[in-house]
Each structure stands twice: as C-alpha cells, then as structure tokens.
Amino acid sequence: MKTLFIDQTVDKVGQEVKLYGWVDSIRNHKKIIFLDLRDRSGVVQVVGDEKLTNISTEDVVYIKGLVKKRPDKLVNPKIKTGTVEVEIKDFKILGKSKTPPMPINTAGYEIDEEIRQKYRYLDLRRRRLTNNIVIRSQFIQFIREFLFAKKFIEIETPILTESTPEGARDFLVPSRLQPGNFYALPQSPQQYKQLLMVAGFERYFQIARCFRDEDPRADRAYGEFTQLDMEMSFVQREDVMAITEALMIDVFEKMEAKIQKKPFPVFTYEEAMKKFGADKFDLRTEDEKKQNIQAFAWVVDFPFFEKTPEGGWTFTHNPFSAAKPEFKEQLLKKENIGEILTTQYDLVCNGYEVGGGSIRSHEANVLETVFEIMGYSKEQIREQFGHMLEAFSYGAPPHGGIAPGIDRLLTCLTGEKSLREVIPFPMTAGGKTAVMNAPSAARPKQLKELGIKINK
Ligand code: ASP
C-alpha cells in the first residue's frame, strides 16, 4: 500500500521516499527533465534525466527518489511542497495515459460541459475539483461530529418508497413483482423521519439523497441532490433554529469560512418581501462577495397556504408543518385560511435558500384538517396518509426538523456558482448522467417482465 501522500514529502528532506501518482506536467531541458507528480494531496517537483523521456502527462507512475531541499532562489511559494524536490533514483510506469480530451491542469470553467461530464473521472483530477470533493468530505465529517456530540443518531430510510408531497414531480420505478405498480424515489425522507420520532429515536439525522423530477433550472441540480435531513422530538421552532445555527457556525468556521453576522438575522416573510422583494436575498456588500464572506439569515412566519390556480388551497412549503400555535384554532375551524402562518423556517445564505423545515402537526386531527383544507376527501386522506394518522394515534411526540442542502451549502463555502462543481458525478442540464449513458432504453425482456409497453 502507498504510505506517503505527496504533501508529506516536505517533512522528508534527506530521506528516500516511494511516491505514487500522476504526471501533472513535464518540462524537458534535454539532459534534465522536471516532472510535477500529482496525487490527491498536491504536487511535488521531481528531477530526473533522459531515462524519463517515454513518460507522458497523466501517466500513473511509481517513483523512488531522494527528497532534497530546494535552494532559496528556487523555492515555489505557490505549492505546499515548494521548498523541496525529489531526485529520481528509480521509476516505473504503472498506467499509460492517452492524450486527455481536455486540459486537466486548468480550472476548467472554460471547457464544454458535455466533455467535462463525459470524462468526469478526468475532470475530477483537476486541482479545483479534487479540492471541492475533499472539502465535501470534510464538511460532512464535521457535520457528523457535531451532531453525534449532540446525541443525534444517523439512520437510513428507504429509497424505493411511496410518493410524498414536496411539491415536485416524482421519479417512478416500476415493480416487477406487482406489474402496473410503482415505487417513487423519495423527494425527501419527510414521512420516514417523522415515523422515527414516533418510534422514539428523538434525534435523527441522515446525509440523505433526494430525487425530484423538476424542470432543469439554473439554481437547482436536476434529478438528485443531497440534504442533511434532521428531525428532533420535544422541540419548538426556536430550538431547531438554534441548533441548526450552531451547527452551521461550527462547521463553516472549522472550514475556515467567515460568517457575516452572528446570531443570524431573522426576517419575517412579510419583512423580507418588503425589504428584498423575495424570500431569499444576499446580504453581502460587493466587497464581502469578493472575500467570500457567508451571509446567513432566517426567514420565518410564512403563510401556511396559498391559492391554487383553480381557486382552492395548497401548502406553501410542507403539508406536515404545524401552524404557529396562535393559529391552531383558526386552522381547525378552517377560518381565514390565507392568514394562517406556519412554523416553517427557511435558512438563507448568500442569496440562496439553503434549507428549510418546520415544527410538525403531531396530532392526527390537525394533520387531517390540513389535507381537508387542500381539498382532499376523507378517502383520499385515508388512502395516502392513513399510515401517518394511524402512527400519530399511538403516542406521537411533538417534533420538528429541517433539511439544509449539502450541495448548495458547499457552493456557498467554496464560492462556486454551479452545484455541478461540488457534486462528484452530477447530471448534465439535460438530465443525462455523468460518464454513463442514462437514461437509456430498457431491453424488451425487461419491459415484458414489468408489463410495460413504450408508447412513443
Ligand atoms: N422535507 C423538507 C424538504 O425536503 C424539509 C423539512 O421540512 O424537514 O425540503
């Protein structure tokens, strides 16, 4: 096994080391050849002679060499290993590379998106993207550490499941064992996390993959995204906001980000609309944007319902939310529906909505009333949400949660514009998977087993 990462060579002056990595660049001065050897951790300069001539960039090589201090004049302050170089003693090519279809030692923004996604495994080699993926891993590790210390436990919920209303279109998966029936991929683990509260786990989180078949939009990742899904029992709105805020501050500061205002400013929906004309807004000055300062804020007191084009009512955020306590009676009486405010809280950062959640209706009759207001018949409610109403009839704790979006938070942290820059294998804007060719046609035998006829 490889025992030394390239960034560790700085501590090995005077020692012989064994390095493994990719040839990032070659500078051929005839008798002396310089290589930059790259791995996940960085690059180091390697010095050799003519024997290196059959090496090309992106080859995978093993190098044995002596780590030497560079003379002061030749120190490269731009790289972590800039004070050293490795004098080659022996080398071996472990994997030859064809000429890559795009440059790899640039930031890559200028390269056509299709090419970057088709060769994503090469795209990910560029320093910027490698760093983004390493940052993603550290970020999630810090989240886990914070939550475990606060007595949360991590629980997985099903991916093949039933449709749950989050306001987007579902991805459906046909069932072979029950032809004509379909699973839906979760738009969020909303109902399962609430059921985990009924089950008594009290504090749950999950780095959850969610699936929404929404029309591609510039500020959304098409298809799937990752959220930090959380749910807690015996909490009020302020508790969930406080723990989320403490988590964001802890994790962002561990990642060396600067936060504009602590505690985060709180705006009511009405104030936000008056002040910014929107419920997400960027509080940073131009100068703060350049410094990539993080400007978090909360938005609260949203209307629970909004009118549908047909003149009925639908939820603005989440049908499982509870109304603010002072509106509970009004909701149960179905009076002045447009005035009812929900316990929903949205977290905003740098102009984006980076998460949202609410305290939930944990009483069956209240939840039932919400669906009645939205025009569901008793039968429809029983059929689609009967399991929740039943669960709530066996001692459901008051509970609430939130789901900050990991991908979006990472674009804020890294200063990237596109979600695709922080997702290892994102889909293209047209909904095609990176590298692999999905969606693709199913084989006739598969369709037959599923009882499906393609009609196009
Ligand atoms: N289920 C919500 C969402 O995915 C978040 C929540 O209310 O916890 O946006």
Tab-separated table of C-alpha atoms and ligand atoms in Angstrom:
chain	number	residue	atom	x	y	z
A	1	MET	CA	0.000	0.000	0.000
A	2	LYS	CA	1.081	3.541	-0.679
A	3	THR	CA	2.251	5.002	2.632
A	4	LEU	CA	3.182	8.552	1.716
A	5	PHE	CA	0.995	11.258	0.207
A	6	ILE	CA	2.750	13.868	-1.860
A	7	ASP	CA	2.085	16.757	0.542
A	8	GLN	CA	4.038	14.821	3.188
A	9	THR	CA	7.281	14.988	1.188
A	10	VAL	CA	8.057	18.407	2.768
A	11	ASP	CA	8.772	16.607	6.049
A	12	LYS	CA	11.094	14.038	4.462
A	13	VAL	CA	14.129	16.122	3.498
A	14	GLY	CA	17.223	13.894	3.241
A	15	GLN	CA	15.155	10.699	3.066
A	16	GLU	CA	14.459	8.262	0.284
A	17	VAL	CA	10.729	8.040	-0.474
A	18	LYS	CA	8.397	5.947	-2.616
A	19	LEU	CA	5.767	8.029	-4.382
A	20	TYR	CA	2.788	7.047	-6.479
A	21	GLY	CA	0.771	9.434	-8.586
A	22	TRP	CA	0.007	11.053	-11.940
A	23	VAL	CA	2.320	13.059	-14.138
A	24	ASP	CA	0.838	16.545	-13.998
A	25	SER	CA	3.353	18.234	-16.306
A	26	ILE	CA	6.754	17.651	-17.877
A	27	ARG	CA	9.473	20.217	-18.571
A	28	ASN	CA	12.136	18.735	-20.791
A	29	HIS	CA	15.524	20.521	-20.688
A	30	LYS	CA	17.252	17.690	-22.651
A	31	LYS	CA	19.701	16.428	-20.001
A	32	ILE	CA	17.464	17.330	-17.083
A	33	ILE	CA	13.757	16.570	-17.087
A	34	PHE	CA	11.383	18.004	-14.495
A	35	LEU	CA	8.095	16.318	-13.691
A	36	ASP	CA	5.317	17.557	-11.485
A	37	LEU	CA	3.979	14.464	-9.771
A	38	ARG	CA	0.407	14.791	-8.542
A	39	ASP	CA	-1.820	12.928	-6.153
A	40	ARG	CA	-4.951	13.851	-4.219
A	41	SER	CA	-2.929	15.872	-1.729
A	42	GLY	CA	-0.896	18.051	-4.093
A	43	VAL	CA	2.079	18.117	-6.467
A	44	VAL	CA	5.814	17.833	-5.997
A	45	GLN	CA	8.649	18.536	-8.399
A	46	VAL	CA	10.644	15.506	-9.457
A	47	VAL	CA	14.049	15.857	-11.156
A	48	GLY	CA	15.413	13.182	-13.494
A	49	ASP	CA	17.403	12.592	-16.648
A	50	GLU	CA	16.872	11.279	-20.213
A	51	LYS	CA	15.528	7.976	-18.892
A	52	LEU	CA	12.245	9.782	-18.231
A	53	THR	CA	11.624	10.629	-21.895
A	54	ASN	CA	8.979	7.979	-22.575
A	55	ILE	CA	6.752	9.320	-19.808
A	56	SER	CA	3.780	11.483	-20.802
A	57	THR	CA	1.373	13.631	-18.844
A	58	GLU	CA	-1.399	11.779	-16.974
A	59	ASP	CA	0.615	8.532	-16.882
A	60	VAL	CA	0.424	6.830	-13.496
A	61	VAL	CA	3.943	6.317	-12.154
A	62	TYR	CA	5.873	4.927	-9.221
A	63	ILE	CA	8.892	6.985	-8.282
A	64	LYS	CA	11.638	6.202	-5.811
A	65	GLY	CA	13.754	9.225	-5.005
A	66	LEU	CA	15.618	11.373	-2.564
A	67	VAL	CA	13.855	14.392	-1.068
A	68	LYS	CA	16.099	17.465	-1.249
A	69	LYS	CA	15.688	20.993	-0.003
A	70	ARG	CA	15.493	23.455	-2.900
A	71	PRO	CA	17.951	26.355	-2.942
A	72	ASP	CA	16.211	29.502	-1.609
A	73	LYS	CA	16.070	31.091	-5.066
A	74	LEU	CA	14.136	28.140	-6.489
A	75	VAL	CA	11.502	27.865	-3.764
A	76	ASN	CA	7.972	27.914	-5.227
A	77	PRO	CA	5.711	29.589	-2.653
A	78	LYS	CA	2.583	28.679	-4.670
A	79	ILE	CA	2.627	24.983	-3.742
A	80	LYS	CA	2.722	23.213	-0.377
A	81	THR	CA	5.841	21.262	-1.375
A	82	GLY	CA	7.556	24.296	-2.907
A	83	THR	CA	10.584	24.056	-0.611
A	84	VAL	CA	11.579	20.564	-1.761
A	85	GLU	CA	12.128	18.467	-4.867
A	86	VAL	CA	12.612	14.747	-5.377
A	87	GLU	CA	15.721	13.465	-7.146
A	88	ILE	CA	14.743	10.364	-9.036
A	89	LYS	CA	16.504	7.038	-8.329
A	90	ASP	CA	14.074	4.657	-9.947
A	91	PHE	CA	10.694	4.806	-11.648
A	92	LYS	CA	8.079	2.635	-13.268
A	93	ILE	CA	5.060	3.458	-15.418
A	94	LEU	CA	2.046	1.721	-13.840
A	95	GLY	CA	-0.650	3.034	-16.190
A	96	LYS	CA	-0.141	4.737	-19.552
A	97	SER	CA	-2.440	7.601	-20.493
A	98	LYS	CA	-3.688	8.579	-23.914
A	99	THR	CA	-3.701	12.303	-24.599
A	100	PRO	CA	-6.633	13.553	-22.489
A	101	PRO	CA	-9.582	15.051	-24.412
A	102	MET	CA	-9.338	18.283	-22.403
A	103	PRO	CA	-6.755	20.113	-20.339
A	104	ILE	CA	-6.597	18.958	-16.732
A	105	ASN	CA	-4.172	21.419	-15.176
A	106	THR	CA	-6.505	24.418	-15.582
A	107	ALA	CA	-9.532	25.479	-13.507
A	108	GLY	CA	-11.704	24.037	-16.289
A	109	TYR	CA	-14.543	26.598	-16.321
A	110	GLU	CA	-13.846	27.296	-19.995
A	111	ILE	CA	-14.376	23.677	-21.081
A	112	ASP	CA	-17.591	22.459	-22.665
A	113	GLU	CA	-19.932	20.957	-20.049
A	114	GLU	CA	-20.679	17.819	-22.122
A	115	ILE	CA	-16.985	16.920	-22.374
A	116	ARG	CA	-16.431	17.572	-18.685
A	117	GLN	CA	-19.302	15.255	-17.714
A	118	LYS	CA	-18.476	12.531	-20.254
A	119	TYR	CA	-14.906	12.367	-18.900
A	120	ARG	CA	-15.810	13.297	-15.343
A	121	TYR	CA	-13.123	10.952	-13.953
A	122	LEU	CA	-10.556	13.164	-15.729
A	123	ASP	CA	-12.373	16.389	-14.891
A	124	LEU	CA	-12.215	15.405	-11.206
A	125	ARG	CA	-8.415	15.185	-11.476
A	126	ARG	CA	-8.133	18.951	-11.868
A	127	ARG	CA	-6.954	20.545	-8.632
A	128	ARG	CA	-10.036	22.713	-8.191
A	129	LEU	CA	-12.453	19.795	-8.380
A	130	THR	CA	-10.278	17.441	-6.340
A	131	ASN	CA	-10.228	20.121	-3.640
A	132	ASN	CA	-14.008	20.599	-3.827
A	133	ILE	CA	-14.598	16.877	-3.309
A	134	VAL	CA	-12.122	16.738	-0.420
A	135	ILE	CA	-13.864	19.780	1.113
A	136	ARG	CA	-17.206	17.997	0.709
A	137	SER	CA	-15.921	15.003	2.650
A	138	GLN	CA	-14.507	17.162	5.483
A	139	PHE	CA	-17.689	19.213	5.643
A	140	ILE	CA	-19.814	16.097	6.095
A	141	GLN	CA	-17.375	14.732	8.667
A	142	PHE	CA	-17.690	17.950	10.739
A	143	ILE	CA	-21.489	17.767	10.482
A	144	ARG	CA	-21.439	14.200	11.774
A	145	GLU	CA	-19.092	15.077	14.636
A	146	PHE	CA	-21.270	17.992	15.728
A	147	LEU	CA	-24.496	16.005	15.625
A	148	PHE	CA	-23.147	12.890	17.329
A	149	ALA	CA	-21.888	15.133	20.148
A	150	LYS	CA	-25.455	16.456	20.474
A	151	LYS	CA	-26.849	12.910	20.802
A	152	PHE	CA	-28.228	12.605	17.276
A	153	ILE	CA	-28.128	9.227	15.616
A	154	GLU	CA	-27.739	8.519	11.913
A	155	ILE	CA	-30.470	6.386	10.390
A	156	GLU	CA	-31.040	5.376	6.763
A	157	THR	CA	-34.508	5.464	5.239
A	158	PRO	CA	-35.738	3.662	2.109
A	159	ILE	CA	-35.013	4.808	-1.425
A	160	LEU	CA	-37.734	2.682	-3.004
A	161	THR	CA	-40.777	4.167	-1.395
A	162	GLU	CA	-44.116	5.864	-1.886
A	163	SER	CA	-44.751	9.340	-3.187
A	164	THR	CA	-44.667	12.069	-0.515
A	165	PRO	CA	-45.831	15.590	-1.321
A	166	GLU	CA	-42.901	18.027	-1.526
A	167	GLY	CA	-44.262	19.986	-4.434
A	168	ALA	CA	-42.186	18.420	-7.223
A	169	ARG	CA	-42.685	15.580	-9.706
A	170	ASP	CA	-41.688	12.074	-8.574
A	171	PHE	CA	-39.320	9.659	-10.238
A	172	LEU	CA	-41.169	6.351	-10.550
A	173	VAL	CA	-39.686	2.852	-10.526
A	174	PRO	CA	-41.846	0.057	-11.932
A	175	SER	CA	-42.386	-3.015	-9.770
A	176	ARG	CA	-41.713	-6.404	-11.368
A	177	LEU	CA	-43.399	-8.378	-8.603
A	178	GLN	CA	-46.541	-6.258	-8.824
A	179	PRO	CA	-46.749	-5.286	-12.501
A	180	GLY	CA	-48.549	-1.998	-13.039
A	181	ASN	CA	-47.480	-0.688	-9.638
A	182	PHE	CA	-44.658	1.737	-8.990
A	183	TYR	CA	-42.304	2.829	-6.274
A	184	ALA	CA	-41.477	6.532	-6.057
A	185	LEU	CA	-37.969	7.708	-5.242
A	186	PRO	CA	-38.128	9.967	-2.176
A	187	GLN	CA	-38.364	13.713	-2.746
A	188	SER	CA	-37.243	13.761	0.901
A	189	PRO	CA	-37.380	11.335	3.849
A	190	GLN	CA	-40.098	13.540	5.390
A	191	GLN	CA	-42.576	10.881	6.465
A	192	TYR	CA	-39.965	8.306	7.500
A	193	LYS	CA	-38.139	10.785	9.691
A	194	GLN	CA	-41.410	11.672	11.398
A	195	LEU	CA	-42.143	7.971	11.870
A	196	LEU	CA	-38.705	7.648	13.506
A	197	MET	CA	-39.857	10.258	16.030
A	198	VAL	CA	-43.000	8.201	16.715
A	199	ALA	CA	-40.646	5.212	17.114
A	200	GLY	CA	-38.858	7.101	19.900
A	201	PHE	CA	-35.412	7.898	18.429
A	202	GLU	CA	-35.787	11.576	19.416
A	203	ARG	CA	-32.847	12.961	17.418
A	204	TYR	CA	-32.264	11.699	13.881
A	205	PHE	CA	-30.105	12.793	11.012
A	206	GLN	CA	-29.131	11.420	7.659
A	207	ILE	CA	-26.990	12.565	4.755
A	208	ALA	CA	-29.961	11.841	2.530
A	209	ARG	CA	-30.201	11.581	-1.219
A	210	CYS	CA	-33.417	13.101	-2.540
A	211	PHE	CA	-34.909	12.856	-6.005
A	212	ARG	CA	-37.086	15.437	-7.761
A	213	ASP	CA	-38.009	15.334	-11.434
A	214	GLU	CA	-38.159	19.093	-11.785
A	215	ASP	CA	-37.622	21.009	-14.969
A	216	PRO	CA	-33.941	21.897	-15.086
A	217	ARG	CA	-33.255	25.301	-13.503
A	218	ALA	CA	-30.041	27.228	-13.222
A	219	ASP	CA	-30.014	27.226	-9.408
A	220	ARG	CA	-31.033	23.571	-8.949
A	221	ALA	CA	-29.301	20.288	-9.656
A	222	TYR	CA	-31.522	18.203	-11.876
A	223	GLY	CA	-32.590	14.803	-10.617
A	224	GLU	CA	-30.888	14.111	-7.329
A	225	PHE	CA	-29.353	16.119	-4.545
A	226	THR	CA	-28.086	15.577	-1.022
A	227	GLN	CA	-29.543	17.097	2.070
A	228	LEU	CA	-28.695	16.956	5.729
A	229	ASP	CA	-32.042	15.651	6.879
A	230	MET	CA	-32.754	16.177	10.587
A	231	GLU	CA	-35.679	15.640	12.929
A	232	MET	CA	-35.994	16.166	16.688
A	233	SER	CA	-38.615	15.426	19.316
A	234	PHE	CA	-39.657	17.706	22.183
A	235	VAL	CA	-38.587	20.898	20.443
A	236	GLN	CA	-40.057	24.221	19.472
A	237	ARG	CA	-39.299	26.339	16.442
A	238	GLU	CA	-36.570	28.306	18.238
A	239	ASP	CA	-34.811	25.084	19.333
A	240	VAL	CA	-34.466	23.733	15.800
A	241	MET	CA	-33.314	27.138	14.537
A	242	ALA	CA	-30.768	27.434	17.368
A	243	ILE	CA	-29.226	24.008	16.879
A	244	THR	CA	-29.089	24.446	13.095
A	245	GLU	CA	-27.455	27.833	13.504
A	246	ALA	CA	-24.894	26.452	15.969
A	247	LEU	CA	-24.160	23.603	13.536
A	248	MET	CA	-23.659	25.966	10.581
A	249	ILE	CA	-21.366	28.252	12.563
A	250	ASP	CA	-19.335	25.358	13.939
A	251	VAL	CA	-18.889	23.593	10.627
A	252	PHE	CA	-18.309	26.673	8.460
A	253	GLU	CA	-15.762	28.070	10.918
A	254	LYS	CA	-13.954	24.743	11.101
A	255	MET	CA	-13.737	25.003	7.306
A	256	GLU	CA	-12.199	28.474	7.841
A	257	ALA	CA	-15.121	30.428	6.410
A	258	LYS	CA	-16.011	33.906	7.687
A	259	ILE	CA	-19.616	34.479	8.720
A	260	GLN	CA	-21.045	37.949	8.269
A	261	LYS	CA	-23.418	38.157	11.272
A	262	LYS	CA	-23.849	36.029	14.381
A	263	PRO	CA	-26.503	35.360	15.557
A	264	PHE	CA	-28.042	35.092	12.093
A	265	PRO	CA	-30.525	37.898	11.370
A	266	VAL	CA	-34.184	36.812	11.365
A	267	PHE	CA	-36.767	38.306	8.982
A	268	THR	CA	-40.443	37.567	8.800
A	269	TYR	CA	-41.676	36.648	5.348
A	270	GLU	CA	-43.517	39.966	5.226
A	271	GLU	CA	-40.391	41.943	6.151
A	272	ALA	CA	-38.281	40.051	3.621
A	273	MET	CA	-40.770	40.662	0.826
A	274	LYS	CA	-40.940	44.367	1.685
A	275	LYS	CA	-37.191	44.794	2.031
A	276	PHE	CA	-35.842	42.484	-0.682
A	277	GLY	CA	-38.887	41.658	-2.820
A	278	ALA	CA	-38.113	37.946	-2.285
A	279	ASP	CA	-37.808	35.366	0.472
A	280	LYS	CA	-34.159	34.724	-0.389
A	281	PHE	CA	-31.645	37.535	-0.581
A	282	ASP	CA	-27.969	38.326	-0.478
A	283	LEU	CA	-26.958	40.491	2.492
A	284	ARG	CA	-23.339	40.894	1.357
A	285	THR	CA	-21.709	44.037	0.021
A	286	GLU	CA	-19.756	43.697	-3.245
A	287	ASP	CA	-16.559	43.660	-1.209
A	288	GLU	CA	-17.843	40.897	1.070
A	289	LYS	CA	-18.792	38.882	-2.009
A	290	LYS	CA	-15.218	39.125	-3.270
A	291	GLN	CA	-13.947	37.869	0.092
A	292	ASN	CA	-16.489	35.025	0.025
A	293	ILE	CA	-17.997	36.022	3.381
A	294	GLN	CA	-21.008	33.870	4.279
A	295	ALA	CA	-24.201	35.825	4.966
A	296	PHE	CA	-26.754	33.600	6.665
A	297	ALA	CA	-30.265	34.708	7.631
A	298	TRP	CA	-33.539	33.135	8.676
A	299	VAL	CA	-36.970	33.760	7.216
A	300	VAL	CA	-39.986	32.856	9.377
A	301	ASP	CA	-43.742	33.390	9.575
A	302	PHE	CA	-44.660	32.259	6.083
A	303	PRO	CA	-48.301	31.883	5.137
A	304	PHE	CA	-49.239	28.202	5.514
A	305	PHE	CA	-51.433	28.087	2.405
A	306	GLU	CA	-51.626	29.767	-0.957
A	307	LYS	CA	-54.364	29.796	-3.581
A	308	THR	CA	-54.192	27.302	-6.437
A	309	PRO	CA	-54.958	28.483	-9.980
A	310	GLU	CA	-58.286	26.621	-9.609
A	311	GLY	CA	-59.194	28.700	-6.543
A	312	GLY	CA	-58.528	26.034	-3.901
A	313	TRP	CA	-55.716	25.970	-1.330
A	314	THR	CA	-52.323	24.305	-1.353
A	315	PHE	CA	-49.382	24.370	1.058
A	316	THR	CA	-46.602	26.929	0.528
A	317	HIS	CA	-43.847	24.702	1.972
A	318	ASN	CA	-44.778	21.454	3.646
A	319	PRO	CA	-48.195	19.962	4.440
A	320	PHE	CA	-46.785	18.213	7.529
A	321	SER	CA	-45.921	21.560	9.145
A	322	ALA	CA	-47.854	22.821	12.138
A	323	ALA	CA	-49.457	26.228	12.096
A	324	LYS	CA	-47.968	28.697	14.574
A	325	PRO	CA	-49.638	27.922	17.938
A	326	GLU	CA	-51.757	31.113	17.871
A	327	PHE	CA	-53.322	29.959	14.549
A	328	LYS	CA	-54.137	26.381	15.576
A	329	GLU	CA	-57.773	27.064	16.456
A	330	GLN	CA	-58.282	29.035	13.267
A	331	LEU	CA	-56.863	26.133	11.246
A	332	LEU	CA	-59.107	23.594	12.972
A	333	LYS	CA	-62.117	25.822	12.238
A	334	LYS	CA	-60.825	26.392	8.659
A	335	GLU	CA	-61.328	30.124	9.090
A	336	ASN	CA	-59.410	32.899	7.288
A	337	ILE	CA	-57.146	30.307	5.741
A	338	GLY	CA	-54.985	32.814	3.863
A	339	GLU	CA	-53.988	34.462	7.174
A	340	ILE	CA	-52.722	31.313	8.888
A	341	LEU	CA	-48.963	31.388	9.454
A	342	THR	CA	-46.840	28.253	9.606
A	343	THR	CA	-43.942	27.336	11.887
A	344	GLN	CA	-41.783	26.976	8.740
A	345	TYR	CA	-38.278	28.486	8.910
A	346	ASP	CA	-36.074	28.888	5.867
A	347	LEU	CA	-32.326	29.316	6.084
A	348	VAL	CA	-30.859	31.685	3.508
A	349	CYS	CA	-27.191	32.099	2.603
A	350	ASN	CA	-25.630	34.408	0.011
A	351	GLY	CA	-28.904	34.804	-1.876
A	352	TYR	CA	-29.913	31.145	-1.892
A	353	GLU	CA	-32.400	29.197	0.156
A	354	VAL	CA	-30.058	26.643	1.720
A	355	GLY	CA	-32.567	24.788	3.869
A	356	GLY	CA	-35.998	24.747	5.377
A	357	GLY	CA	-38.025	22.954	7.963
A	358	SER	CA	-40.798	23.273	10.481
A	359	ILE	CA	-42.451	22.025	13.624
A	360	ARG	CA	-44.917	19.338	12.550
A	361	SER	CA	-48.557	18.608	13.211
A	362	HIS	CA	-48.199	15.618	15.529
A	363	GLU	CA	-51.924	15.297	16.220
A	364	ALA	CA	-53.885	13.249	13.693
A	365	ASN	CA	-56.909	15.577	13.644
A	366	VAL	CA	-54.753	18.637	12.908
A	367	LEU	CA	-52.909	16.940	10.044
A	368	GLU	CA	-56.208	15.688	8.683
A	369	THR	CA	-57.600	19.225	8.708
A	370	VAL	CA	-54.611	20.473	6.667
A	371	PHE	CA	-55.394	17.951	3.941
A	372	GLU	CA	-59.106	18.789	4.112
A	373	ILE	CA	-58.290	22.476	3.586
A	374	MET	CA	-56.356	21.422	0.479
A	375	GLY	CA	-59.466	19.710	-0.837
A	376	TYR	CA	-58.648	16.057	-0.131
A	377	SER	CA	-61.640	13.838	0.552
A	378	LYS	CA	-61.719	11.643	3.681
A	379	GLU	CA	-60.996	8.607	1.458
A	380	GLN	CA	-58.052	10.255	-0.279
A	381	ILE	CA	-56.572	11.235	3.077
A	382	ARG	CA	-57.014	7.732	4.433
A	383	GLU	CA	-55.529	6.176	1.297
A	384	GLN	CA	-52.496	8.482	1.000
A	385	PHE	CA	-51.764	9.461	4.586
A	386	GLY	CA	-53.686	6.938	6.689
A	387	HIS	CA	-50.390	5.415	7.889
A	388	MET	CA	-49.296	8.814	9.320
A	389	LEU	CA	-52.641	9.453	11.009
A	390	GLU	CA	-52.556	5.977	12.474
A	391	ALA	CA	-48.952	6.367	13.658
A	392	PHE	CA	-49.897	9.614	15.371
A	393	SER	CA	-52.630	7.808	17.282
A	394	TYR	CA	-50.072	5.718	19.218
A	395	GLY	CA	-48.371	8.441	21.250
A	396	ALA	CA	-46.550	10.800	18.884
A	397	PRO	CA	-44.099	13.253	20.474
A	398	PRO	CA	-44.183	16.908	19.449
A	399	HIS	CA	-41.418	17.145	16.854
A	400	GLY	CA	-39.847	19.232	14.134
A	401	GLY	CA	-36.902	19.270	11.789
A	402	ILE	CA	-35.051	20.844	8.955
A	403	ALA	CA	-33.126	19.832	5.869
A	404	PRO	CA	-30.172	22.001	4.848
A	405	GLY	CA	-28.999	21.278	1.304
A	406	ILE	CA	-25.446	19.973	1.300
A	407	ASP	CA	-24.738	20.750	-2.360
A	408	ARG	CA	-25.893	24.362	-2.107
A	409	LEU	CA	-24.070	24.976	1.193
A	410	LEU	CA	-20.910	23.706	-0.462
A	411	THR	CA	-21.236	26.153	-3.353
A	412	CYS	CA	-21.522	28.945	-0.775
A	413	LEU	CA	-18.490	27.680	1.119
A	414	THR	CA	-16.298	27.222	-1.965
A	415	GLY	CA	-17.610	30.278	-3.804
A	416	GLU	CA	-18.600	28.105	-6.785
A	417	LYS	CA	-21.568	29.233	-8.863
A	418	SER	CA	-22.842	25.885	-10.099
A	419	LEU	CA	-23.946	22.931	-7.968
A	420	ARG	CA	-22.234	20.685	-10.514
A	421	GLU	CA	-18.846	21.911	-9.287
A	422	VAL	CA	-19.335	20.332	-5.850
A	423	ILE	CA	-21.116	17.093	-6.839
A	424	PRO	CA	-18.810	14.200	-7.816
A	425	PHE	CA	-20.942	12.851	-10.662
A	426	PRO	CA	-23.672	15.396	-11.437
A	427	MET	CA	-26.157	15.132	-14.259
A	428	THR	CA	-25.927	17.428	-17.239
A	429	ALA	CA	-28.522	20.170	-17.503
A	430	GLY	CA	-30.409	17.897	-19.914
A	431	GLY	CA	-30.733	15.135	-17.297
A	432	LYS	CA	-28.019	12.808	-18.607
A	433	THR	CA	-25.813	11.057	-16.079
A	434	ALA	CA	-22.080	11.767	-15.976
A	435	VAL	CA	-19.888	9.199	-17.781
A	436	MET	CA	-22.634	6.563	-18.010
A	437	ASN	CA	-25.399	6.802	-20.503
A	438	ALA	CA	-28.617	7.067	-18.508
A	439	PRO	CA	-31.456	7.421	-19.160
A	440	SER	CA	-31.234	4.626	-21.713
A	441	ALA	CA	-33.703	2.253	-23.353
A	442	ALA	CA	-34.723	-0.867	-21.435
A	443	ARG	CA	-34.331	-4.280	-23.089
A	444	PRO	CA	-37.567	-5.822	-24.468
A	445	LYS	CA	-37.266	-8.657	-21.922
A	446	GLN	CA	-37.101	-6.168	-19.036
A	447	LEU	CA	-40.153	-4.308	-20.306
A	448	LYS	CA	-42.065	-7.547	-20.692
A	449	GLU	CA	-41.291	-8.589	-17.109
A	450	LEU	CA	-42.513	-5.204	-15.920
A	451	GLY	CA	-45.634	-5.338	-18.054
A	452	ILE	CA	-44.703	-2.078	-19.735
A	453	LYS	CA	-45.316	-1.041	-23.349
A	454	ILE	CA	-43.463	2.006	-24.663
A	455	ASN	CA	-45.807	4.335	-26.427
A	456	LYS	CA	-43.867	6.931	-28.378
B	1	ASP	N1	-38.771	17.766	3.874
B	1	ASP	C1	-38.351	19.153	3.743
B	1	ASP	C2	-37.565	19.311	2.454
B	1	ASP	O1	-37.018	18.354	1.930
B	1	ASP	C3	-37.527	19.620	4.859
B	1	ASP	C4	-38.156	19.533	6.211
B	1	ASP	O2	-39.239	20.108	6.412
B	1	ASP	O3	-37.542	18.932	7.099
B	1	ASP	O4	-37.427	20.425	1.946
